[in-house]
PDB file of C-alpha atoms in Angstrom:
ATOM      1  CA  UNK A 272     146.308 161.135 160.938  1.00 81.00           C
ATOM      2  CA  UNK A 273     145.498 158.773 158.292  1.00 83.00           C
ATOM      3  CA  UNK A 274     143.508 156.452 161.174  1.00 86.00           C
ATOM      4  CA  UNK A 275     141.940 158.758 162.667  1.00 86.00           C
ATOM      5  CA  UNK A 276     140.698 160.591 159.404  1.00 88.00           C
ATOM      6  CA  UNK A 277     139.233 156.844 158.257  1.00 89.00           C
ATOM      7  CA  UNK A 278     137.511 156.342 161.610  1.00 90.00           C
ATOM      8  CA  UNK A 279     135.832 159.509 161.254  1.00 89.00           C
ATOM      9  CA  UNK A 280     135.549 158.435 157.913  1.00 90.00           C
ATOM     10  CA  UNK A 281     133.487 155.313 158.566  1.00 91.00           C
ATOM     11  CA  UNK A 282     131.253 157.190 161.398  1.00 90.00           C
ATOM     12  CA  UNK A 283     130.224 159.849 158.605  1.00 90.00           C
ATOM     13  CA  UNK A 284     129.101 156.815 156.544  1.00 89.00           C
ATOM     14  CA  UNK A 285     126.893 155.906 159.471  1.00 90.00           C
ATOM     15  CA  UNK A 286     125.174 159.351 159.554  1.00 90.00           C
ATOM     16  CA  UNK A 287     125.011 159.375 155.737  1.00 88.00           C
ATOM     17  CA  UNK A 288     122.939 156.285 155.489  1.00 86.00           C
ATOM     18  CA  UNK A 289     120.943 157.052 159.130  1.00 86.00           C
ATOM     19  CA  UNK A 290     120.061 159.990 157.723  1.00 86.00           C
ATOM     20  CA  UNK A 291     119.143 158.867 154.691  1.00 81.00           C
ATOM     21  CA  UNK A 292     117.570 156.028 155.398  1.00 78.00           C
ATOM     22  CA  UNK A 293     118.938 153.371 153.710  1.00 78.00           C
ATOM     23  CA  UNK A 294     120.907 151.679 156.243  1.00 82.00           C
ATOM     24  CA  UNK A 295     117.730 149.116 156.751  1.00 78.00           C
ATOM     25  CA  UNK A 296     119.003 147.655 153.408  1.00 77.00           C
ATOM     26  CA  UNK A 297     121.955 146.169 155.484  1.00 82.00           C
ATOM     27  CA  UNK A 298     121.054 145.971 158.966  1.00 82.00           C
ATOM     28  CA  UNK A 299     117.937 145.102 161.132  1.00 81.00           C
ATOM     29  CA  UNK A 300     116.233 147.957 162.900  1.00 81.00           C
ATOM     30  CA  UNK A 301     117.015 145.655 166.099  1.00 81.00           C
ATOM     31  CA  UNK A 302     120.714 146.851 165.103  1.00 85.00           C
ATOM     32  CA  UNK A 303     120.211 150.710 165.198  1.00 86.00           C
ATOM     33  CA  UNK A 304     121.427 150.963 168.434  1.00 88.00           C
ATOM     34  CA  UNK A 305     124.561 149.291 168.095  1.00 90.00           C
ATOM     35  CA  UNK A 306     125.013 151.545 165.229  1.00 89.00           C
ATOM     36  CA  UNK A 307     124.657 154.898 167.051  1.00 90.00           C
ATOM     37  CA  UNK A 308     126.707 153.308 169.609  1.00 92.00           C
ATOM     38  CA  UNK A 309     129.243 152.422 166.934  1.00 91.00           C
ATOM     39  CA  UNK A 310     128.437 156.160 165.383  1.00 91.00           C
ATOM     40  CA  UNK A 311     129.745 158.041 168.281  1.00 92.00           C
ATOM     41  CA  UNK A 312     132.509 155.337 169.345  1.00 92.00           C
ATOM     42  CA  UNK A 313     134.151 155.894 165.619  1.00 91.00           C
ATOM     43  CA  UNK A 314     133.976 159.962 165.808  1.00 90.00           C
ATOM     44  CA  UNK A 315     135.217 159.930 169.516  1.00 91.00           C
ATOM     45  CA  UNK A 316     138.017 157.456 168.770  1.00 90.00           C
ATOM     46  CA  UNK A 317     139.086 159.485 165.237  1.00 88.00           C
ATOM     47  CA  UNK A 318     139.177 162.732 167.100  1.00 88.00           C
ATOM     48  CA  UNK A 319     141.291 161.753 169.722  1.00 88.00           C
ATOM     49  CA  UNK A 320     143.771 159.963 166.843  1.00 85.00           C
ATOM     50  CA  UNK A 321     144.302 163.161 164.904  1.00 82.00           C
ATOM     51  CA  UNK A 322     144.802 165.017 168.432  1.00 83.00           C
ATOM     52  CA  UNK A 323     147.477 162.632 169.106  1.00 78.00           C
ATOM     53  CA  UNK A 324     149.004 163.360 165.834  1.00 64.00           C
ATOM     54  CA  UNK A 325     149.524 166.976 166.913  1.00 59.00           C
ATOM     55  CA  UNK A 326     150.954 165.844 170.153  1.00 59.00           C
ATOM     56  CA  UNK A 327     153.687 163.596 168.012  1.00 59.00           C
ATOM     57  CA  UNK A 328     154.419 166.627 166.200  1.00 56.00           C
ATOM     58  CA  UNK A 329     155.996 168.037 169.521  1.00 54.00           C
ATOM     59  CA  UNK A 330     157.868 165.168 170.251  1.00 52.00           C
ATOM     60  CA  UNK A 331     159.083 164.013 166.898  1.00 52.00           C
ATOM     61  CA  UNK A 332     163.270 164.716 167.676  1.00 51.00           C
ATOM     62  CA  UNK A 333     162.554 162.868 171.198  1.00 52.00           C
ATOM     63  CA  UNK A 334     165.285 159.913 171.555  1.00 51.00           C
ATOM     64  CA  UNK A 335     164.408 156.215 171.773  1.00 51.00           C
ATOM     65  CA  UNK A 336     160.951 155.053 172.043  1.00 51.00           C
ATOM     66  CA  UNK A 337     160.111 155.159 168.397  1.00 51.00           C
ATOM     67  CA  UNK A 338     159.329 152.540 166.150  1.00 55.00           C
ATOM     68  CA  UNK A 339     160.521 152.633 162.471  1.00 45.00           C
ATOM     69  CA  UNK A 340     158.374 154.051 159.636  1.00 50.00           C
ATOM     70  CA  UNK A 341     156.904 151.166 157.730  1.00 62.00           C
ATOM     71  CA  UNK A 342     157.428 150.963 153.939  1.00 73.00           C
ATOM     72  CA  UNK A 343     155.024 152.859 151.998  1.00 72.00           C
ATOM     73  CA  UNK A 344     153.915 149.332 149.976  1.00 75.00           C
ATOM     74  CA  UNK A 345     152.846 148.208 153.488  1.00 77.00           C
ATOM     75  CA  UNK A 346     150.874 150.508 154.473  1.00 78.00           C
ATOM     76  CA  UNK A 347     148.894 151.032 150.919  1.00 80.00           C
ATOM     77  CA  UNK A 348     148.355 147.440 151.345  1.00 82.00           C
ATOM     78  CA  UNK A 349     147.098 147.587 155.563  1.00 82.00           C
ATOM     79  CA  UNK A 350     144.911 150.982 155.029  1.00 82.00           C
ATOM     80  CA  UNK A 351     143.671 150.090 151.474  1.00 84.00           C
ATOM     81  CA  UNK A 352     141.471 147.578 153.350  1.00 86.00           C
ATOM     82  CA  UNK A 353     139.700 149.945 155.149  1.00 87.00           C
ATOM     83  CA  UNK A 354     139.868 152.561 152.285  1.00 87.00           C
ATOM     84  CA  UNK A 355     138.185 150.408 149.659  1.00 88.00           C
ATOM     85  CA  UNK A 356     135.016 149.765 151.488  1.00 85.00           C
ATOM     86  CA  UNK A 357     134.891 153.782 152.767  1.00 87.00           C
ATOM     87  CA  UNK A 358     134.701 154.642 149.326  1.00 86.00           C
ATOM     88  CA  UNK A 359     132.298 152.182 147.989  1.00 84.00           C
ATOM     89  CA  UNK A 360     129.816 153.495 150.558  1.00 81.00           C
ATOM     90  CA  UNK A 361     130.365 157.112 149.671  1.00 81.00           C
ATOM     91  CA  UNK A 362     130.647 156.382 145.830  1.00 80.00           C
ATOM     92  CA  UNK A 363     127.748 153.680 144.719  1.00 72.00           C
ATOM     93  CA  UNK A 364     123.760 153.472 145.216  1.00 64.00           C
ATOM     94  CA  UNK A 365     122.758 151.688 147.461  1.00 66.00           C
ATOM     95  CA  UNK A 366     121.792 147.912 146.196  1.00 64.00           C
ATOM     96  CA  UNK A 367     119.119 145.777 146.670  1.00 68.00           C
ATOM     97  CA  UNK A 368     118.944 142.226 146.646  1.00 73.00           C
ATOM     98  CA  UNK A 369     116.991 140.559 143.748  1.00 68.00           C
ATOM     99  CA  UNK A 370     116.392 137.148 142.267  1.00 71.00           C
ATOM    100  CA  UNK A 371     120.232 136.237 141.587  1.00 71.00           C
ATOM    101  CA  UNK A 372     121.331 135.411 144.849  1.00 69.00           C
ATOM    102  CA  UNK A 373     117.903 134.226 145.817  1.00 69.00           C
ATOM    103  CA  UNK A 374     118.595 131.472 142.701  1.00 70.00           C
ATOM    104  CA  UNK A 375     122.052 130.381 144.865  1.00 69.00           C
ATOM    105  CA  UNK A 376     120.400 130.388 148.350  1.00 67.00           C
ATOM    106  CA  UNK A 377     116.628 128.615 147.193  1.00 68.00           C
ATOM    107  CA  UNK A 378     113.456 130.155 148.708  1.00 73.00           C
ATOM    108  CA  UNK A 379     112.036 128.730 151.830  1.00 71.00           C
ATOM    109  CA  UNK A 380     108.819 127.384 150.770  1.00 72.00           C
ATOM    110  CA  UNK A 381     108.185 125.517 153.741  1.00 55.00           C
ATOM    111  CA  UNK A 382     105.985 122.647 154.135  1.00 43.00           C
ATOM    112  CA  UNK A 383     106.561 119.211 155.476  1.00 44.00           C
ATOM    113  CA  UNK A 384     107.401 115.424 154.696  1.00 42.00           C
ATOM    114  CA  UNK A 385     105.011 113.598 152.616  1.00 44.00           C
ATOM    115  CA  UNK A 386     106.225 110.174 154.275  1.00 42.00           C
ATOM    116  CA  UNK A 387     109.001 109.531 156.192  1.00 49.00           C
ATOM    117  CA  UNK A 388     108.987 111.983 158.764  1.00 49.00           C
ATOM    118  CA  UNK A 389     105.749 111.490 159.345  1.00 49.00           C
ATOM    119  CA  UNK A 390     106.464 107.515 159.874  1.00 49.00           C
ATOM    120  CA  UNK A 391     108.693 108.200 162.118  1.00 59.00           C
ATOM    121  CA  UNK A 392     106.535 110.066 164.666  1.00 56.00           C
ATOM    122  CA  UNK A 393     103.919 107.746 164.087  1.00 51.00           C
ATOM    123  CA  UNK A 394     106.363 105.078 165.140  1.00 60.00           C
ATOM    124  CA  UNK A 395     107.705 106.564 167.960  1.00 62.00           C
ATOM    125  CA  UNK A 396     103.993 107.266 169.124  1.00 57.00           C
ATOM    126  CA  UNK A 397     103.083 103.648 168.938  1.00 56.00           C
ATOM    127  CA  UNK A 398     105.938 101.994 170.707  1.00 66.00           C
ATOM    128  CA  UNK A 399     106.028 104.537 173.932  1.00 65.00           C
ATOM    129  CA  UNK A 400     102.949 106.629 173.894  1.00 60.00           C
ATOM    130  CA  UNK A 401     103.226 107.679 177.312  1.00 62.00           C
ATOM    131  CA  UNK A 402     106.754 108.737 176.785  1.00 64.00           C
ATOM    132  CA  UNK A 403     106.322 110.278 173.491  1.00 55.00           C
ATOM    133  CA  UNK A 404     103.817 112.751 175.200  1.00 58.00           C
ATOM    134  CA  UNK A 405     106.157 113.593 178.880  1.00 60.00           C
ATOM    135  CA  UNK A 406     108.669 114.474 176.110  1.00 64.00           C
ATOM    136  CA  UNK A 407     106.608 117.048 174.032  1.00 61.00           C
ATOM    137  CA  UNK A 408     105.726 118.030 177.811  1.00 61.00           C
ATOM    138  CA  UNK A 409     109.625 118.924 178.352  1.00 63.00           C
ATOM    139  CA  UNK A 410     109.808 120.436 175.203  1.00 59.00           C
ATOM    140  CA  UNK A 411     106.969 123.018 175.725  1.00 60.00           C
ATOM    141  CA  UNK A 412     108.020 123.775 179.190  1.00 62.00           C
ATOM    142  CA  UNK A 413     111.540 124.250 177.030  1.00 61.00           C
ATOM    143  CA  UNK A 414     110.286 126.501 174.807  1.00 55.00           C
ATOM    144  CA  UNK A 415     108.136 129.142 176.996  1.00 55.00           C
ATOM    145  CA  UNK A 416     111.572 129.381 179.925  1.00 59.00           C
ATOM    146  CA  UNK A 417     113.541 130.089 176.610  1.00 55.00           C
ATOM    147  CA  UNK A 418     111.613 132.429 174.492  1.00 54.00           C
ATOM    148  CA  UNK A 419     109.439 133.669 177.043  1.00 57.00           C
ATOM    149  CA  UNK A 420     106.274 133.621 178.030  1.00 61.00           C
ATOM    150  CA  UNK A 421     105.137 137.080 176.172  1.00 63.00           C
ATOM    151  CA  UNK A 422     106.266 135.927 172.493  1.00 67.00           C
ATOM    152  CA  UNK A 423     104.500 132.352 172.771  1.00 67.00           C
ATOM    153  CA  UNK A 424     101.456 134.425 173.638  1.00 71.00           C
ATOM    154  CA  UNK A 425     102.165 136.915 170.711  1.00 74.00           C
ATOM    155  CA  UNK A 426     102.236 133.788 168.491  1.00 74.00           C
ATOM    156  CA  UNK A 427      99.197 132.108 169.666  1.00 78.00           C
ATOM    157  CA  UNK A 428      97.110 135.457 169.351  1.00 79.00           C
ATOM    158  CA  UNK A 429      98.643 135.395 165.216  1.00 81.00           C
ATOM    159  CA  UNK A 430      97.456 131.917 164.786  1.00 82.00           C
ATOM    160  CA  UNK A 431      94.158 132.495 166.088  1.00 84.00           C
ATOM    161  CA  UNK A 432      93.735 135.317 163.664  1.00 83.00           C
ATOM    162  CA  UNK A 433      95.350 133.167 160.983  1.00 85.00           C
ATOM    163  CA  UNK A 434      92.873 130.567 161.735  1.00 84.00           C
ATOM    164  CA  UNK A 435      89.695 132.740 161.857  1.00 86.00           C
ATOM    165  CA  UNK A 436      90.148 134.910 159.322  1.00 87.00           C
ATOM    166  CA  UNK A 437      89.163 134.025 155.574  1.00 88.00           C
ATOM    167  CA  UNK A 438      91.397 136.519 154.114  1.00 90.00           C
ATOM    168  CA  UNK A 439      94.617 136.367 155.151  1.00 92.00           C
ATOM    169  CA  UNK A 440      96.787 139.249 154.163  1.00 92.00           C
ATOM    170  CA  UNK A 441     100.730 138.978 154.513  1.00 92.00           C
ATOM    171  CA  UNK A 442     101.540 142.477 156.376  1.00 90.00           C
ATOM    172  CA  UNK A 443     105.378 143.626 156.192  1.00 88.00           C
ATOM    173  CA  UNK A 444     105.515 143.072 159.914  1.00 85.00           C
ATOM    174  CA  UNK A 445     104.486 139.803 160.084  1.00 87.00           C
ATOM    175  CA  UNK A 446     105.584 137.945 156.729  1.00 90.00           C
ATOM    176  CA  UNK A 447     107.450 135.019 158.040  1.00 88.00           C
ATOM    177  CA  UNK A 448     105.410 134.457 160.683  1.00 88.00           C
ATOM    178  CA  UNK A 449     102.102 134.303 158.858  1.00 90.00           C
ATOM    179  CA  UNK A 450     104.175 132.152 155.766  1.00 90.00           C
ATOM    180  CA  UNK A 451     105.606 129.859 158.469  1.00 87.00           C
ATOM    181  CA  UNK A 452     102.204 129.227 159.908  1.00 88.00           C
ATOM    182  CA  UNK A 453     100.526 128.755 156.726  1.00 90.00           C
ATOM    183  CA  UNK A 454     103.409 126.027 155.895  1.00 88.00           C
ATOM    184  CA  UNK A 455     102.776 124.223 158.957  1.00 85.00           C
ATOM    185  CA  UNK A 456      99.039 124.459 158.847  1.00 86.00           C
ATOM    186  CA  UNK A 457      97.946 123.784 155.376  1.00 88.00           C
ATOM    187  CA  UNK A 458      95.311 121.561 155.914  1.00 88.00           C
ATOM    188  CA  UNK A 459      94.124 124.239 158.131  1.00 89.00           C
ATOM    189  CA  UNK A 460      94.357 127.392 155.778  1.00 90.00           C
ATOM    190  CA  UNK A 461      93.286 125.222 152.629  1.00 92.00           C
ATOM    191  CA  UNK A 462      90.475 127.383 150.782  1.00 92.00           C
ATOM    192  CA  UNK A 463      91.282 130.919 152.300  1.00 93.00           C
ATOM    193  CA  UNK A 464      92.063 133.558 150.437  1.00 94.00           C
ATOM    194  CA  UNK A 465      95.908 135.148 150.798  1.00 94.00           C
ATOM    195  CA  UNK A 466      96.892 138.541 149.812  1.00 95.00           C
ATOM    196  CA  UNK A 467     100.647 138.889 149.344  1.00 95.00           C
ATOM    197  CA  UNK A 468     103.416 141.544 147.633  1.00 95.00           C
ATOM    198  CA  UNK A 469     106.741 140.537 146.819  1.00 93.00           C
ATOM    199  CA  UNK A 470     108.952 140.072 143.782  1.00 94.00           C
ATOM    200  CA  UNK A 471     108.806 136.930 141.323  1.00 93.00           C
ATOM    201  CA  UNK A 472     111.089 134.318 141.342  1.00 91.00           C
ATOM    202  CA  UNK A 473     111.938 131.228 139.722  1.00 90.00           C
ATOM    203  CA  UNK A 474     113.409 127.519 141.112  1.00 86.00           C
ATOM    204  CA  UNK A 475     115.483 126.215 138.030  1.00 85.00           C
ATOM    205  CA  UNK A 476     113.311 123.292 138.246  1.00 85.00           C
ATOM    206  CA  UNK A 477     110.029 124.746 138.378  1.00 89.00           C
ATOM    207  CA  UNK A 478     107.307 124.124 135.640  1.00 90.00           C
ATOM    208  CA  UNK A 479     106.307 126.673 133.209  1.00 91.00           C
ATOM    209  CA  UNK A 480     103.410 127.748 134.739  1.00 93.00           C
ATOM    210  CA  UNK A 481     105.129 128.502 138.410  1.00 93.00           C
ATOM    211  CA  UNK A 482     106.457 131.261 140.517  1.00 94.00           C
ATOM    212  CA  UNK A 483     107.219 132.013 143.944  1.00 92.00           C
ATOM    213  CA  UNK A 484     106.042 135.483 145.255  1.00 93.00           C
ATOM    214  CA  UNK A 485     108.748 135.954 147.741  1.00 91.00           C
ATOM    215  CA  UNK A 486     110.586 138.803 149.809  1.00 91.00           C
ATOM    216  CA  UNK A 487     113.950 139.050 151.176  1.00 90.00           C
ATOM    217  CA  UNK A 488     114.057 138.365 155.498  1.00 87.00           C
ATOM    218  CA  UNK A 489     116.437 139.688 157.354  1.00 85.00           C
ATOM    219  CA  UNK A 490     117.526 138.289 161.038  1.00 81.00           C
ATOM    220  CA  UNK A 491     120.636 140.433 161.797  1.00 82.00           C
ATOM    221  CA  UNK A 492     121.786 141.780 158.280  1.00 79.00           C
ATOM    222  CA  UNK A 493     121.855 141.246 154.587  1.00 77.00           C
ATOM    223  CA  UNK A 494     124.908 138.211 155.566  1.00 78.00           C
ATOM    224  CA  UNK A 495     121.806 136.201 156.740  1.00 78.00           C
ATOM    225  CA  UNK A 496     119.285 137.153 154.558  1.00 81.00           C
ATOM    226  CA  UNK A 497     116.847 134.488 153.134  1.00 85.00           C
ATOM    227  CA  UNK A 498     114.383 134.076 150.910  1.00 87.00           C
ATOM    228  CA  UNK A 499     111.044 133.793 151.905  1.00 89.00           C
ATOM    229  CA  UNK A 500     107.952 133.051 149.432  1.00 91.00           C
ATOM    230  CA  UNK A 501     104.953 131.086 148.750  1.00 93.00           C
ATOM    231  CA  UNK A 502     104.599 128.945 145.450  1.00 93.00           C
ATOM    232  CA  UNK A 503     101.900 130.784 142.334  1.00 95.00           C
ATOM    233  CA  UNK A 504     100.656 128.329 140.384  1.00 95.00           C
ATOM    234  CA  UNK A 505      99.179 130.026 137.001  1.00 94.00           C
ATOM    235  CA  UNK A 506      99.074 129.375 133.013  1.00 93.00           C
ATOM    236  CA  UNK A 507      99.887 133.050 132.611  1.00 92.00           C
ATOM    237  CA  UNK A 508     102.944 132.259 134.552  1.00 92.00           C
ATOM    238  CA  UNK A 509     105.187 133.282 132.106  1.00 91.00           C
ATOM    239  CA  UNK A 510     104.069 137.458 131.855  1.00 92.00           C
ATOM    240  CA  UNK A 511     106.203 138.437 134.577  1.00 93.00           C
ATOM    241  CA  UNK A 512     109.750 138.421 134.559  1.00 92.00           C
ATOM    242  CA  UNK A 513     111.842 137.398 137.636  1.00 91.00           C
ATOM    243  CA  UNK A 514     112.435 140.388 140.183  1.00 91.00           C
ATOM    244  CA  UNK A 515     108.947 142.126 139.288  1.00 93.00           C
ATOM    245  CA  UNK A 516     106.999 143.292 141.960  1.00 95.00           C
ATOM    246  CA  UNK A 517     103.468 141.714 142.191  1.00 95.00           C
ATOM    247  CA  UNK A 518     100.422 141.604 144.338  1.00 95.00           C
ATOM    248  CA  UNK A 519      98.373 138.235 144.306  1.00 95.00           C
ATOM    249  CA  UNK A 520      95.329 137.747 145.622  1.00 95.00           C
ATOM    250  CA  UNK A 521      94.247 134.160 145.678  1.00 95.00           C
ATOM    251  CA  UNK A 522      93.167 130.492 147.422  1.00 95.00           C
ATOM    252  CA  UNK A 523      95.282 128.894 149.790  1.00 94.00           C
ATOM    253  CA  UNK A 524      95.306 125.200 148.735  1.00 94.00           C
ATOM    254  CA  UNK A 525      98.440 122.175 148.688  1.00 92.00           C
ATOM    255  CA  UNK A 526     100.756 120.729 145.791  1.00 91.00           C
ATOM    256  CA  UNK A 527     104.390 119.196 146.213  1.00 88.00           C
ATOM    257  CA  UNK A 528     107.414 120.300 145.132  1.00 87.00           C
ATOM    258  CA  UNK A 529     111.020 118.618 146.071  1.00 81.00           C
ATOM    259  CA  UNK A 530     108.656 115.314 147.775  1.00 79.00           C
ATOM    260  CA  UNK A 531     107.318 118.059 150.454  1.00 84.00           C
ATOM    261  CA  UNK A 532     103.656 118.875 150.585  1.00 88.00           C
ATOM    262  CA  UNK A 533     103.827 122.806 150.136  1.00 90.00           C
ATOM    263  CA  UNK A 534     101.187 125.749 150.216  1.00 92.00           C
ATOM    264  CA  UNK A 535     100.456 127.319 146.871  1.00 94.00           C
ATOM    265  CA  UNK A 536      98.109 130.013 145.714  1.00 94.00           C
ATOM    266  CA  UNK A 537      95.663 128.763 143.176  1.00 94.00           C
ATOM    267  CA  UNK A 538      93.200 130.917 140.551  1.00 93.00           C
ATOM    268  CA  UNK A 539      95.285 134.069 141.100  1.00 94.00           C
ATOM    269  CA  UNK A 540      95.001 137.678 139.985  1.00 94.00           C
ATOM    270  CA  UNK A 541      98.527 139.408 139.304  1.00 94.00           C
ATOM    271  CA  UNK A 542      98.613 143.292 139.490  1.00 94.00           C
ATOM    272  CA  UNK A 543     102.339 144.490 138.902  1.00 95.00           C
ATOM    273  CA  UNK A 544     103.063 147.016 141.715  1.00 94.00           C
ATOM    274  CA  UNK A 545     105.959 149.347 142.870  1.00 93.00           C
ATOM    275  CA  UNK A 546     108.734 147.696 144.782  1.00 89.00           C
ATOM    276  CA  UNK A 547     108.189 149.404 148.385  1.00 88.00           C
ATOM    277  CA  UNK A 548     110.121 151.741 149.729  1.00 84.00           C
ATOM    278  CA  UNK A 549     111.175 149.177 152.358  1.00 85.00           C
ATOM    279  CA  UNK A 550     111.816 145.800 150.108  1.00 87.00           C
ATOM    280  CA  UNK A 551     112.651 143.840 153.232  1.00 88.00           C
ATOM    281  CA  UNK A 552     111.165 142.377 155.867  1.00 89.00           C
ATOM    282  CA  UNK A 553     112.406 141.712 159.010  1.00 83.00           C
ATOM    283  CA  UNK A 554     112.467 138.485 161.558  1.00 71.00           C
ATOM    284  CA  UNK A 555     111.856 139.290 165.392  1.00 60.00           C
TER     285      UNK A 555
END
C-alpha cells in the first residue's frame, strides 16, 4: 500500500507543478514529454500496487511462499528516501537559482586566448598548410553529418543577423547562442549596441566597477545548469546588489579578464526590472 500510495504520490507532484507551471524551474521543456510519460507510468504503476494489496488481503493465511515482514527501523529508513523528497515538493516554494551557486560554478564569459592558443594554430598553419586546411575540411564535413544539416543552417542565418544588425538584442530564445557568437566574434561585434536582461553578479576577483549581467542556462535540468553572462563595465557599478534584475543597453567593445580577451558592455544605462516570469533560459 505504502508503494503504491508514494508512486501515486510522486505522479500528483508531476501534475501539481505541470499545472502550475513551475516545473520549467527544474527541467527543460525538451523534457516534458518524458515527464507525461513518467506522469502516467507512476499513476498506472501505483494503482495496480494498491490493487495488489487487496488481492494479498485474500491470501494472507496461504502457506509457504511468503517472505518475512521486515523490521519497522528498515523500512522507515528504505521509504523515508522516497518520502522526504515527496514532501519537500508538496511543502516548499518553488526556488530559484541566484548568485550563490553561480559564485561556486563561475559565469561563462567566453572569449578566447590572448597568446598561446593562438601560437599554436599559427604554428601548425605554417609547418603543414595544406594539411592544416584538409583537416578543418574533415572537421566541417564532421560537424554538418553530426548535428545536421538544418541546425548549421539555423546558426548561420543567427550570425548573419548578428553581423548585420547594429543593435543586437539578447532574446530569451536565443541567449547563449547570440552570447557565444558575440564571444567568438568580438572583433566583429566591437561598437554595436547590445540589449540584455538578467540578474547581477559578481567574480570574487572582479574590480569595483564590474558586473556580469548573466542568466541561468539550462541543457537538461537545473543538475547542469550554468551561468551564462556578459561582463558591465561601469563607475556606478556598485548601485546594484548581486541577484538584481537589470536591463543594459550599451556598446559592444573588448577588455581581459583571467588572460582571455572577453566582450564587455561599455557606457551603459542600468534600469532595474522585474525578474521574468521565466528566469531561465534554455540550450537547444
Amino acid at each position: 500500500m505504502i508503494r503504491g500510495v508514494l508512486l501515486c504520490g510522486y505522479a500528483l507532484l508531476f501534475i501539481k507543478l505541470l499545472l502550475s507551471g513551475n516545473l520549467t524551474n527544474y527541467i527543460a521543456p525538451k523534457m516534458l514529454p518524458f515527464i507525461y510519460f513518467a506522469t502516467f507510468t507512476l499513476l498506472l504503476l501505483g494503482s495496480i500496487q494498491i490493487w495488489r494489496k487487496e488481492e494479498d488481503r485474500c491470501c494472507h493465511h496461504c502457506e509457504g511462499g511468503h517472505h518475512v515482514p521486515k523490521t519497522v527501523g528498515q523500512s522507515i529508513r528504505v521509504y523515508g528516501v522516497f518520502i522526504v523528497p515527496l514532501l519537500i515538493g508538496f511543502m516548499f516554494s518553488n526556488y530559484v537559482l541566484d548568485s550563490s551557486l553561480a559564485a561556486k560554478r563561475g559565469v561563462q564569459l567566453g572569449g578566447r586566448e590572448i597568446s598561446e592558443e593562438n601560437k599554436q594554430i599559427v604554428e601548425q598553419f605554417l609547418e603543414d598548410p595544406e594539411g592544416y586546411m584538409e583537416n578543418i575540411d574533415e572537421q566541417i564535413e564532421n560537424i554538418m553529418q553530426d548535428e545536421g544539416m538544418e541546425k548549421v543552417e539555423k546558426q548561420e542565418q543567427l550570425k548573419e543577423d548578428l553581423l548585420e544588425a547594429q543593435t543586437v538584442v539578447v532574446n530569451d530564445d536565443k541567449y547563449v547562442s547570440t552570447l557565444n557568437f558575440i564571444n567568438e566574434q568580438i572583433d566583429a561585434m566591437i561598437g554595436k549596441r547590445i540589449e540584455i536582461t538578467g540578474f547581477v553578479f559578481r567574480e570574487r576577483d572582479f574590480a569595483a566597477n564590474e558586473f556580469v549581467v548573466a542568466r541561468y542556462g539550462l541543457t537538461c535540468c537545473v543538475a547542469d545548469a550554468t551561468v551564462y553572462g556578459i561582463l558591465v563595465k561601469t563607475d556606478e557599478a556598485a548601485k546594484w546588489e548581486n541577484d538584481t534584475w537589470v536591463k543594459v543597453e550599451g556598446i559592444i567593445d573588448e577588455t581581459t579578464y583571467r588572460e582571455r580577451f572577453v566582450p564587455v558592455i561599455i557606457k551603459p544605462s542600468v534600469t532595474v526590472v522585474n525578474a521574468p516570469e521565466q528566469p531561465y533560459v534554455y540550450e537547444y
